[in-house]
């Protein structure tokens, strides 16, 4: 792979624009963006590996690659690339004419296009290359203004926890800005405004971090096909902006909501004209609590923000994964959500067109809600059992808690399991003792059982999430439940109280070793 990339780097010898060179190398190293390697960091293994390979090659093409990576790479890649490039230049390897201008840019303005829903920000940062000449260096051909100016565009999606999900670069800066202004003037659903460069940097750095570290690390981030190709370029360009003082708040965001403030908002909604037609006040109240919690905890403290995408995500994705609804709540939820849209839309001044579109989205999603909502009782699970396992209503915890406590019904060893509460420490101990009834004679029984309590508690809370992910991988390979638990115990005992190291070790588990440590 490195050899092929070095062959591709020969094209850098023919380009005359530093922008073209930076974009070509950003595209090249974007080949491994977002990928994960077991037992190593992809940027270290592949990124730094490419630098080492280019340094040993010592060709003009290798030097051009190192010069670009000194600017575009991670901090470690940049330091290694710079040192290797200087060594090659001192040995007489010719550098390209654009070498001294790589990354020599200044920002010329930052802008943001926002939709009235608050779903996303499209951030435009414009740059131009500095024209200062470096003493002793060959004077390059001066680029034309159009070649010098360029715009970096990133789309920040607040329905995806503020992730940067798309990115591109345009050299048609004036046309891009004129089009954005014209679209905002023609639609009441769009706003276009200039923002301070330090705020733009803070917003985009936070968005790119959210993309790099998604909540669910088992699947690749849901980004556009081009995002990886521009990622290194964007990361480097943001450093040309002044350091961010604070991240600018998303549209309609507020200070964090306390429990009392959430309860007050729910009461205001239930007393409003929008909610007067709801026939089951008790179910409506509980549904309103879920709607408000979702807006506060998942949407930057914006419970009053409504949009077609947000409502559909809440109804068809978040609720089925996270919340245990009673049959009455399942029946009421779409109607409560529609009432909430009317209530919140009026409070936030959502244009009439936006309100109609959001209500249409709710009713379209309602037809799919009953299929999307995975009521555990439809799987043959007793509701009383489900409620014991989900006292917090977190549906996503059901599978890992069943794995941690498989003995919950019937009688075992003269104990009525239905009376034991797995959320209670004392009852939890009894359940684990019954699960190990055949091991009471082992000399380390108490210590071993204590470790099972530790792992069961972690699985109950989902802390760290990598523990259940590792267990699922091993179960999918056909390993016995108890063997899987013992592997988790060995890792937790070996790592100790180091959360990041524990998460990394669990993330690296691919299979149970031939000689398991138990």
Short mmCIF file of C-alpha atoms in Angstrom, two decimals:
data_model
loop_
_atom_site.label_atom_id
_atom_site.label_comp_id
_atom_site.label_asym_id
_atom_site.label_seq_id
_atom_site.Cartn_x
_atom_site.Cartn_y
_atom_site.Cartn_z
CA UNK A 1 0.00 0.00 0.00
CA UNK A 2 2.79 2.42 0.90
CA UNK A 3 4.55 1.67 -2.40
CA UNK A 4 1.38 2.44 -4.35
CA UNK A 5 0.89 5.69 -2.44
CA UNK A 6 4.45 6.72 -3.22
CA UNK A 7 3.84 6.05 -6.91
CA UNK A 8 0.70 8.22 -6.71
CA UNK A 9 2.75 10.94 -5.01
CA UNK A 10 4.72 11.42 -8.25
CA UNK A 11 1.77 13.49 -9.48
CA UNK A 12 2.68 16.04 -6.80
CA UNK A 13 5.83 16.85 -8.75
CA UNK A 14 3.71 18.21 -11.61
CA UNK A 15 1.34 20.44 -9.66
CA UNK A 16 2.13 24.14 -9.19
CA UNK A 17 -0.53 25.11 -6.66
CA UNK A 18 -0.01 24.37 -2.96
CA UNK A 19 -3.80 24.00 -2.64
CA UNK A 20 -3.84 21.21 -5.22
CA UNK A 21 -0.96 19.48 -3.44
CA UNK A 22 -2.65 19.71 -0.04
CA UNK A 23 -5.95 18.37 -1.38
CA UNK A 24 -4.23 15.48 -3.17
CA UNK A 25 -2.37 14.38 -0.04
CA UNK A 26 -5.47 14.88 2.15
CA UNK A 27 -7.36 12.58 -0.21
CA UNK A 28 -4.51 10.09 -0.12
CA UNK A 29 -4.25 9.79 3.66
CA UNK A 30 -8.04 9.91 3.93
CA UNK A 31 -7.98 6.32 2.68
CA UNK A 32 -7.65 5.09 6.26
CA UNK A 33 -9.69 7.76 8.02
CA UNK A 34 -12.32 6.25 10.30
CA UNK A 35 -10.89 2.75 10.07
CA UNK A 36 -10.00 0.80 13.17
CA UNK A 37 -7.15 -1.60 13.73
CA UNK A 38 -7.06 -4.22 16.44
CA UNK A 39 -4.01 -3.78 18.62
CA UNK A 40 -2.99 -0.38 17.28
CA UNK A 41 -3.99 3.15 16.36
CA UNK A 42 -4.60 3.52 12.63
CA UNK A 43 -2.90 6.94 12.50
CA UNK A 44 0.18 5.52 14.17
CA UNK A 45 0.35 2.22 12.29
CA UNK A 46 -0.54 3.50 8.81
CA UNK A 47 0.10 7.25 9.01
CA UNK A 48 3.48 7.10 10.73
CA UNK A 49 4.29 3.93 8.80
CA UNK A 50 3.85 5.87 5.54
CA UNK A 51 6.14 8.62 6.82
CA UNK A 52 8.86 6.09 7.68
CA UNK A 53 8.45 4.42 4.30
CA UNK A 54 8.74 7.73 2.42
CA UNK A 55 11.78 8.76 4.47
CA UNK A 56 13.60 5.55 3.48
CA UNK A 57 12.63 5.92 -0.19
CA UNK A 58 14.38 9.27 -0.39
CA UNK A 59 12.97 10.18 -3.82
CA UNK A 60 11.64 13.59 -4.95
CA UNK A 61 8.11 12.14 -4.85
CA UNK A 62 8.71 10.95 -1.28
CA UNK A 63 9.93 14.43 -0.32
CA UNK A 64 6.79 16.10 -1.72
CA UNK A 65 4.65 13.68 0.28
CA UNK A 66 6.60 14.39 3.47
CA UNK A 67 6.34 18.17 2.98
CA UNK A 68 2.56 17.96 2.65
CA UNK A 69 2.20 15.54 5.56
CA UNK A 70 4.25 17.83 7.80
CA UNK A 71 1.28 20.21 7.53
CA UNK A 72 -1.64 17.83 7.10
CA UNK A 73 -0.73 15.00 9.44
CA UNK A 74 -1.37 14.49 13.13
CA UNK A 75 1.07 16.10 15.57
CA UNK A 76 3.28 13.00 15.62
CA UNK A 77 3.07 12.53 11.86
CA UNK A 78 3.86 16.21 11.31
CA UNK A 79 6.95 16.15 13.52
CA UNK A 80 8.28 12.98 11.92
CA UNK A 81 7.53 14.25 8.40
CA UNK A 82 9.23 17.58 9.01
CA UNK A 83 12.39 15.94 10.32
CA UNK A 84 12.53 13.45 7.45
CA UNK A 85 11.86 16.18 4.84
CA UNK A 86 14.69 18.38 6.20
CA UNK A 87 17.07 15.43 6.08
CA UNK A 88 16.20 14.71 2.44
CA UNK A 89 16.57 18.35 1.42
CA UNK A 90 19.97 18.54 3.14
CA UNK A 91 21.03 15.48 1.16
CA UNK A 92 20.22 17.30 -2.08
CA UNK A 93 16.79 15.94 -2.99
CA UNK A 94 14.97 18.63 -4.95
CA UNK A 95 11.79 20.05 -3.48
CA UNK A 96 8.79 21.27 -5.49
CA UNK A 97 8.20 24.95 -6.19
CA UNK A 98 5.13 25.04 -3.94
CA UNK A 99 6.93 23.64 -0.90
CA UNK A 100 7.38 26.87 1.05
CA UNK A 101 3.73 27.86 0.57
CA UNK A 102 2.10 24.71 1.97
CA UNK A 103 -0.16 25.76 4.82
CA UNK A 104 0.93 29.41 4.59
CA UNK A 105 -2.65 30.69 4.69
CA UNK A 106 -4.65 33.35 6.47
CA UNK A 107 -8.37 33.32 7.13
CA UNK A 108 -10.44 35.91 5.27
CA UNK A 109 -13.87 35.29 6.77
CA UNK A 110 -16.18 32.75 8.40
CA UNK A 111 -19.91 32.33 7.79
CA UNK A 112 -22.71 30.00 8.80
CA UNK A 113 -25.94 29.04 7.09
CA UNK A 114 -28.57 27.83 9.58
CA UNK A 115 -31.98 26.33 8.99
CA UNK A 116 -34.93 27.51 11.07
CA UNK A 117 -35.38 24.02 12.51
CA UNK A 118 -31.90 24.08 14.08
CA UNK A 119 -31.12 20.74 12.41
CA UNK A 120 -27.78 21.74 10.98
CA UNK A 121 -25.19 24.45 10.44
CA UNK A 122 -23.28 24.76 7.18
CA UNK A 123 -20.05 26.54 8.12
CA UNK A 124 -17.96 28.26 5.45
CA UNK A 125 -14.41 29.36 6.29
CA UNK A 126 -12.52 31.25 3.58
CA UNK A 127 -8.74 31.43 3.25
CA UNK A 128 -6.04 32.93 1.06
CA UNK A 129 -2.35 32.06 0.77
CA UNK A 130 0.10 34.50 2.27
CA UNK A 131 2.26 36.24 -0.33
CA UNK A 132 5.31 36.89 1.88
CA UNK A 133 8.48 35.59 0.25
CA UNK A 134 10.78 33.35 2.28
CA UNK A 135 14.33 34.70 2.27
CA UNK A 136 16.74 32.49 0.33
CA UNK A 137 14.00 30.44 -1.30
CA UNK A 138 13.32 30.48 -5.05
CA UNK A 139 10.60 33.02 -5.76
CA UNK A 140 7.51 31.13 -6.92
CA UNK A 141 5.15 32.17 -9.66
CA UNK A 142 2.50 34.22 -7.92
CA UNK A 143 -0.91 32.64 -8.11
CA UNK A 144 -3.91 34.59 -9.31
CA UNK A 145 -6.48 35.75 -6.74
CA UNK A 146 -8.90 32.99 -7.78
CA UNK A 147 -6.22 30.36 -7.31
CA UNK A 148 -5.23 31.87 -3.97
CA UNK A 149 -8.70 32.07 -2.41
CA UNK A 150 -10.64 29.00 -1.37
CA UNK A 151 -13.44 28.02 1.01
CA UNK A 152 -13.63 25.08 3.40
CA UNK A 153 -17.24 23.95 3.96
CA UNK A 154 -18.34 21.62 6.76
CA UNK A 155 -21.88 20.53 7.60
CA UNK A 156 -22.64 20.07 11.31
CA UNK A 157 -25.67 17.87 12.00
CA UNK A 158 -27.36 18.37 15.39
CA UNK A 159 -29.61 15.36 14.87
CA UNK A 160 -26.38 13.35 15.00
CA UNK A 161 -25.15 14.79 18.31
CA UNK A 162 -23.44 17.73 16.60
CA UNK A 163 -21.24 15.63 14.30
CA UNK A 164 -19.50 16.99 11.21
CA UNK A 165 -20.98 14.75 8.53
CA UNK A 166 -19.90 16.36 5.26
CA UNK A 167 -17.00 18.47 4.00
CA UNK A 168 -15.70 19.89 0.75
CA UNK A 169 -13.50 22.68 -0.65
CA UNK A 170 -14.41 25.27 -3.28
CA UNK A 171 -12.23 27.76 -5.14
CA UNK A 172 -15.32 29.70 -6.27
CA UNK A 173 -15.54 31.68 -3.03
CA UNK A 174 -17.58 34.67 -4.21
CA UNK A 175 -20.07 32.47 -6.07
CA UNK A 176 -20.47 30.21 -3.04
CA UNK A 177 -21.16 33.11 -0.67
CA UNK A 178 -23.52 34.86 -3.08
CA UNK A 179 -25.53 31.67 -3.54
CA UNK A 180 -25.81 31.13 0.23
CA UNK A 181 -27.00 34.72 0.77
CA UNK A 182 -29.53 34.43 -2.06
CA UNK A 183 -30.98 31.18 -0.67
CA UNK A 184 -31.38 32.75 2.77
CA UNK A 185 -33.11 35.81 1.33
CA UNK A 186 -35.50 33.64 -0.67
CA UNK A 187 -36.54 31.35 2.21
CA UNK A 188 -37.89 32.07 5.67
CA UNK A 189 -36.44 28.71 6.72
CA UNK A 190 -32.79 29.79 6.30
CA UNK A 191 -30.43 32.28 7.96
CA UNK A 192 -26.98 33.25 6.68
CA UNK A 193 -24.62 35.29 8.80
CA UNK A 194 -20.97 35.99 9.47
CA UNK A 195 -19.42 34.56 12.65
CA UNK A 196 -16.21 35.28 14.49
CA UNK A 197 -13.35 33.02 13.32
CA UNK A 198 -12.61 31.85 16.87
CA UNK A 199 -16.23 30.74 17.28
CA UNK A 200 -16.14 28.95 13.93
CA UNK A 201 -13.00 27.10 15.03
CA UNK A 202 -14.55 26.08 18.35
CA UNK A 203 -17.73 24.85 16.64
CA UNK A 204 -15.90 22.86 13.97
CA UNK A 205 -13.30 21.34 16.28
CA UNK A 206 -16.11 20.14 18.55
CA UNK A 207 -18.03 18.78 15.56
CA UNK A 208 -15.01 16.93 14.16
CA UNK A 209 -14.31 15.47 17.60
CA UNK A 210 -17.91 14.23 17.79
CA UNK A 211 -17.40 12.54 14.41
CA UNK A 212 -14.11 11.00 15.50
CA UNK A 213 -15.54 9.70 18.79
CA UNK A 214 -19.15 8.64 18.06
CA UNK A 215 -21.38 7.28 20.81
CA UNK A 216 -21.58 3.91 19.04
CA UNK A 217 -18.05 2.90 18.08
CA UNK A 218 -19.13 -0.44 16.62
CA UNK A 219 -20.21 1.16 13.35
CA UNK A 220 -18.45 3.75 11.14
CA UNK A 221 -19.61 7.35 11.57
CA UNK A 222 -22.53 8.19 9.23
CA UNK A 223 -20.62 10.70 7.11
CA UNK A 224 -20.59 11.52 3.41
CA UNK A 225 -18.29 9.66 1.04
CA UNK A 226 -16.10 12.75 0.69
CA UNK A 227 -15.64 13.49 4.40
CA UNK A 228 -12.59 11.27 4.85
CA UNK A 229 -10.86 12.78 1.82
CA UNK A 230 -11.11 16.30 3.23
CA UNK A 231 -10.66 15.43 6.91
CA UNK A 232 -6.90 16.05 7.12
CA UNK A 233 -7.21 19.28 5.12
CA UNK A 234 -10.00 20.56 7.37
CA UNK A 235 -8.14 19.60 10.55
CA UNK A 236 -5.08 21.54 9.39
CA UNK A 237 -6.99 24.57 8.11
CA UNK A 238 -8.78 25.08 11.43
CA UNK A 239 -5.40 25.77 13.01
CA UNK A 240 -5.17 28.91 10.85
CA UNK A 241 -8.18 30.29 12.76
CA UNK A 242 -7.67 31.95 16.15
CA UNK A 243 -8.17 29.62 19.14
CA UNK A 244 -11.84 29.26 20.04
CA UNK A 245 -13.03 30.93 23.23
CA UNK A 246 -16.15 28.81 23.38
CA UNK A 247 -18.35 26.84 21.08
CA UNK A 248 -21.23 28.96 19.73
CA UNK A 249 -24.54 27.61 20.89
CA UNK A 250 -26.79 25.83 18.38
CA UNK A 251 -29.96 27.64 17.38
CA UNK A 252 -32.53 27.80 20.23
CA UNK A 253 -30.16 26.18 22.76
CA UNK A 254 -30.53 27.08 26.43
CA UNK A 255 -28.82 26.48 29.74
CA UNK A 256 -29.03 22.87 31.02
CA UNK A 257 -32.46 21.96 32.35
CA UNK A 258 -32.77 20.88 35.97
CA UNK A 259 -35.35 18.26 36.98
CA UNK A 260 -37.61 20.98 38.38
CA UNK A 261 -37.38 23.02 35.21
CA UNK A 262 -38.25 19.97 33.11
CA UNK A 263 -41.26 19.26 35.30
CA UNK A 264 -42.40 22.88 34.99
CA UNK A 265 -42.14 22.75 31.20
CA UNK A 266 -44.17 19.54 31.13
CA UNK A 267 -46.84 21.16 33.30
CA UNK A 268 -47.02 24.19 30.98
CA UNK A 269 -47.46 21.89 28.00
CA UNK A 270 -50.19 19.77 29.58
CA UNK A 271 -52.10 22.94 30.54
CA UNK A 272 -51.80 24.45 27.05
CA UNK A 273 -54.41 24.53 24.30
CA UNK A 274 -52.20 22.22 22.21
CA UNK A 275 -52.66 19.38 24.74
CA UNK A 276 -56.35 19.81 25.57
CA UNK A 277 -57.49 17.02 23.21
CA UNK A 278 -55.25 14.34 24.79
CA UNK A 279 -57.62 11.78 26.34
CA UNK A 280 -55.27 10.01 28.80
CA UNK A 281 -53.61 12.67 31.02
CA UNK A 282 -51.48 10.15 32.89
CA UNK A 283 -49.99 8.59 29.74
CA UNK A 284 -49.63 12.05 28.17
CA UNK A 285 -47.65 13.25 31.16
CA UNK A 286 -45.21 10.36 30.97
CA UNK A 287 -44.84 10.79 27.20
CA UNK A 288 -44.14 14.50 27.64
CA UNK A 289 -41.40 13.64 30.13
CA UNK A 290 -39.72 11.41 27.54
CA UNK A 291 -39.96 14.11 24.86
CA UNK A 292 -38.44 16.71 27.17
CA UNK A 293 -35.68 14.37 28.37
CA UNK A 294 -34.76 13.59 24.78
CA UNK A 295 -34.48 17.27 23.90
CA UNK A 296 -32.45 18.08 27.01
CA UNK A 297 -30.10 15.08 27.01
CA UNK A 298 -29.71 14.35 23.31
CA UNK A 299 -30.15 17.75 21.66
CA UNK A 300 -28.00 20.31 23.50
CA UNK A 301 -30.71 21.31 26.04
CA UNK A 302 -33.24 22.11 23.30
CA UNK A 303 -36.49 20.38 24.29
CA UNK A 304 -38.52 23.02 22.44
CA UNK A 305 -36.71 22.51 19.14
CA UNK A 306 -38.85 20.54 16.71
CA UNK A 307 -38.18 19.46 13.16
CA UNK A 308 -39.27 16.64 10.83
CA UNK A 309 -35.94 14.83 11.25
CA UNK A 310 -35.77 15.23 15.01
CA UNK A 311 -39.32 13.97 15.54
CA UNK A 312 -38.83 11.00 13.24
CA UNK A 313 -35.54 10.09 14.94
CA UNK A 314 -37.16 10.33 18.36
CA UNK A 315 -40.17 8.23 17.41
CA UNK A 316 -38.57 5.56 15.24
CA UNK A 317 -34.99 5.30 16.51
CA UNK A 318 -34.48 6.61 20.03
CA UNK A 319 -37.68 5.41 21.72
CA UNK A 320 -37.45 1.83 20.37
CA UNK A 321 -33.88 1.55 21.69
CA UNK A 322 -34.03 3.44 24.95
CA UNK A 323 -37.44 3.63 26.61
CA UNK A 324 -39.79 1.03 28.05
CA UNK A 325 -43.31 2.27 27.30
CA UNK A 326 -46.51 0.90 28.76
CA UNK A 327 -49.25 -0.09 26.27
CA UNK A 328 -51.10 3.14 27.10
CA UNK A 329 -47.98 5.20 26.45
CA UNK A 330 -47.36 3.41 23.15
CA UNK A 331 -50.86 4.35 22.06
CA UNK A 332 -50.57 7.96 23.24
CA UNK A 333 -47.02 8.84 22.16
CA UNK A 334 -47.62 9.91 18.50
CA UNK A 335 -50.57 12.11 19.56
CA UNK A 336 -48.57 13.68 22.40
CA UNK A 337 -45.66 14.33 20.07
CA UNK A 338 -47.92 16.08 17.55
CA UNK A 339 -49.36 18.23 20.35
CA UNK A 340 -45.82 19.00 21.52
CA UNK A 341 -44.90 20.16 17.99
CA UNK A 342 -47.75 22.67 18.04
CA UNK A 343 -46.85 23.84 21.55
CA UNK A 344 -43.08 24.09 20.99
CA UNK A 345 -43.34 25.44 17.44
CA UNK A 346 -45.41 28.37 18.65
CA UNK A 347 -43.05 29.02 21.57
CA UNK A 348 -39.97 29.08 19.31
CA UNK A 349 -41.53 31.03 16.44
CA UNK A 350 -41.19 28.23 13.88
CA UNK A 351 -42.50 29.45 10.50
CA UNK A 352 -45.86 28.02 9.44
CA UNK A 353 -44.27 26.05 6.61
CA UNK A 354 -41.90 24.41 9.07
CA UNK A 355 -44.71 23.59 11.49
CA UNK A 356 -46.78 21.92 8.77
CA UNK A 357 -43.81 19.91 7.52
CA UNK A 358 -43.01 18.71 11.04
CA UNK A 359 -46.60 17.63 11.75
CA UNK A 360 -46.70 15.79 8.41
CA UNK A 361 -43.51 13.98 9.41
CA UNK A 362 -45.00 12.94 12.76
CA UNK A 363 -48.11 11.47 11.17
CA UNK A 364 -46.08 9.69 8.49
CA UNK A 365 -43.87 8.18 11.20
CA UNK A 366 -46.89 7.17 13.28
CA UNK A 367 -47.82 4.49 10.78
CA UNK A 368 -44.37 2.91 11.27
CA UNK A 369 -44.09 3.45 15.02
CA UNK A 370 -45.90 0.30 16.10
CA UNK A 371 -43.54 -1.78 13.94
CA UNK A 372 -40.43 0.14 14.98
CA UNK A 373 -41.16 0.06 18.70
CA UNK A 374 -39.80 -3.24 19.98
CA UNK A 375 -41.94 -3.96 23.01
CA UNK A 376 -40.07 -6.69 24.94
CA UNK A 377 -43.34 -8.30 25.98
CA UNK A 378 -43.94 -9.21 22.31
CA UNK A 379 -40.82 -11.39 22.52
CA UNK A 380 -42.54 -13.61 25.09
CA UNK A 381 -40.97 -11.85 28.09
CA UNK A 382 -43.18 -11.28 31.11
CA UNK A 383 -43.75 -7.57 31.77
CA UNK A 384 -42.97 -7.98 35.47
CA UNK A 385 -39.62 -9.58 34.53
CA UNK A 386 -38.83 -6.78 32.09
CA UNK A 387 -39.63 -4.17 34.73
CA UNK A 388 -37.22 -5.86 37.17
CA UNK A 389 -34.49 -5.72 34.55
CA UNK A 390 -35.34 -2.20 33.41
CA UNK A 391 -36.23 -0.14 36.47
CA UNK A 392 -34.76 2.84 34.64
CA UNK A 393 -36.71 2.09 31.43
CA UNK A 394 -33.50 1.81 29.37
CA UNK A 395 -34.40 -0.71 26.67
CA UNK A 396 -30.85 -0.76 25.32
CA UNK A 397 -29.72 -2.38 28.59
CA UNK A 398 -32.05 -5.39 28.35
CA UNK A 399 -29.73 -7.81 26.52
CA UNK A 400 -26.64 -7.15 28.63
CA UNK A 401 -28.61 -7.40 31.91
CA UNK A 402 -30.14 -10.73 30.88
CA UNK A 403 -26.59 -11.88 30.07
CA UNK A 404 -25.38 -10.79 33.52
CA UNK A 405 -28.33 -12.36 35.41
CA UNK A 406 -29.78 -15.37 33.56
CA UNK A 407 -31.50 -16.85 36.65
CA UNK A 408 -34.51 -14.64 37.38
CA UNK A 409 -37.59 -16.87 37.22
CA UNK A 410 -38.81 -19.98 38.97
CA UNK A 411 -37.20 -21.70 41.96
CA UNK A 412 -33.52 -22.55 42.26
CA UNK A 413 -31.96 -24.20 45.31
CA UNK A 414 -35.14 -23.55 47.26
CA UNK A 415 -35.01 -19.80 46.46
CA UNK A 416 -37.93 -18.10 44.68
CA UNK A 417 -36.09 -16.13 42.01
CA UNK A 418 -39.12 -14.00 41.18
CA UNK A 419 -38.74 -12.28 44.55
CA UNK A 420 -35.13 -11.20 43.92
CA UNK A 421 -34.33 -7.77 42.53
CA UNK A 422 -31.16 -7.71 40.35
CA UNK A 423 -30.85 -3.96 40.93
CA UNK A 424 -30.39 -4.57 44.68
CA UNK A 425 -26.84 -5.38 45.84
CA UNK A 426 -27.90 -8.04 48.35
CA UNK A 427 -30.27 -9.79 45.93
CA UNK A 428 -27.65 -9.50 43.20
CA UNK A 429 -25.20 -11.42 45.39
CA UNK A 430 -27.76 -14.20 45.93
CA UNK A 431 -28.42 -14.49 42.19
CA UNK A 432 -24.70 -14.82 41.47
CA UNK A 433 -24.24 -17.39 44.24
CA UNK A 434 -27.01 -19.50 42.68
CA UNK A 435 -25.32 -19.11 39.28
CA UNK A 436 -22.12 -20.56 40.86
CA UNK A 437 -23.72 -23.26 43.00
CA UNK A 438 -21.36 -25.89 41.59
CA UNK A 439 -18.19 -23.93 42.42
CA UNK A 440 -18.47 -23.44 46.19
CA UNK A 441 -15.53 -25.79 46.82
CA UNK A 442 -12.98 -23.81 44.81
CA UNK A 443 -10.36 -22.25 47.16
CA UNK A 444 -10.78 -18.74 45.75
CA UNK A 445 -14.59 -18.88 45.74
CA UNK A 446 -15.17 -15.59 47.62
CA UNK A 447 -12.65 -13.65 45.55
CA UNK A 448 -13.96 -15.17 42.33
CA UNK A 449 -17.55 -14.34 43.23
CA UNK A 450 -16.53 -10.78 44.09
CA UNK A 451 -15.11 -10.38 40.60
CA UNK A 452 -18.35 -11.72 39.11
CA UNK A 453 -20.18 -9.07 41.15
CA UNK A 454 -17.86 -6.42 39.70
CA UNK A 455 -18.46 -7.54 36.12
CA UNK A 456 -22.22 -7.90 36.67
CA UNK A 457 -22.39 -4.36 38.06
CA UNK A 458 -20.47 -3.01 35.07
CA UNK A 459 -22.70 -4.83 32.61
CA UNK A 460 -25.80 -3.59 34.45
CA UNK A 461 -24.66 0.02 34.08
CA UNK A 462 -22.99 -0.41 30.67
CA UNK A 463 -19.72 0.98 32.04
CA UNK A 464 -17.63 0.86 29.99
CA UNK A 465 -19.70 0.17 26.86
CA UNK A 466 -16.73 -1.72 25.39
CA UNK A 467 -17.34 -4.52 27.93
CA UNK A 468 -20.70 -5.54 26.47
CA UNK A 469 -19.37 -5.02 22.95
CA UNK A 470 -16.51 -7.44 23.70
CA UNK A 471 -18.91 -9.96 25.25
CA UNK A 472 -21.13 -9.86 22.16
CA UNK A 473 -18.17 -10.50 19.85
CA UNK A 474 -17.17 -13.56 21.86
CA UNK A 475 -20.73 -14.86 22.10
CA UNK A 476 -21.10 -14.47 18.32
CA UNK A 477 -18.06 -16.74 17.94
CA UNK A 478 -19.91 -19.46 19.85
CA UNK A 479 -18.15 -19.22 23.22
CA UNK A 480 -19.87 -20.24 26.43
CA UNK A 481 -21.33 -17.47 28.59
CA UNK A 482 -19.22 -18.36 31.62
CA UNK A 483 -16.02 -18.48 29.56
CA UNK A 484 -16.81 -15.01 28.24
CA UNK A 485 -17.38 -13.71 31.76
CA UNK A 486 -14.05 -15.14 32.89
CA UNK A 487 -12.21 -13.37 30.07
CA UNK A 488 -13.82 -10.09 31.12
CA UNK A 489 -12.79 -10.76 34.73
CA UNK A 490 -9.18 -11.45 33.73
CA UNK A 491 -8.93 -8.17 31.83
CA UNK A 492 -10.58 -6.12 34.58
CA UNK A 493 -8.32 -7.69 37.21
CA UNK A 494 -5.18 -7.12 35.12
CA UNK A 495 -5.93 -3.51 34.13
CA UNK A 496 -7.24 -2.30 37.48
CA UNK A 497 -8.70 1.16 37.99
CA UNK A 498 -7.64 2.71 34.66
CA UNK A 499 -10.81 3.42 32.64
CA UNK A 500 -9.13 4.31 29.33
CA UNK A 501 -6.79 1.32 29.46
CA UNK A 502 -9.69 -0.98 30.37
CA UNK A 503 -11.77 0.30 27.43
CA UNK A 504 -8.81 -0.14 25.08
CA UNK A 505 -8.06 -3.69 26.28
CA UNK A 506 -11.71 -4.70 25.90
CA UNK A 507 -11.81 -3.13 22.46
CA UNK A 508 -8.88 -5.29 21.39
CA UNK A 509 -10.51 -8.63 22.27
CA UNK A 510 -11.03 -10.62 19.08
CA UNK A 511 -11.34 -14.14 20.52
CA UNK A 512 -10.71 -16.24 23.63
CA UNK A 513 -7.09 -17.47 23.72
CA UNK A 514 -6.36 -21.16 23.30
CA UNK A 515 -5.39 -21.32 26.97
CA UNK A 516 -7.95 -19.11 28.73
CA UNK A 517 -6.74 -17.44 31.98
CA UNK A 518 -9.14 -19.22 34.33
#
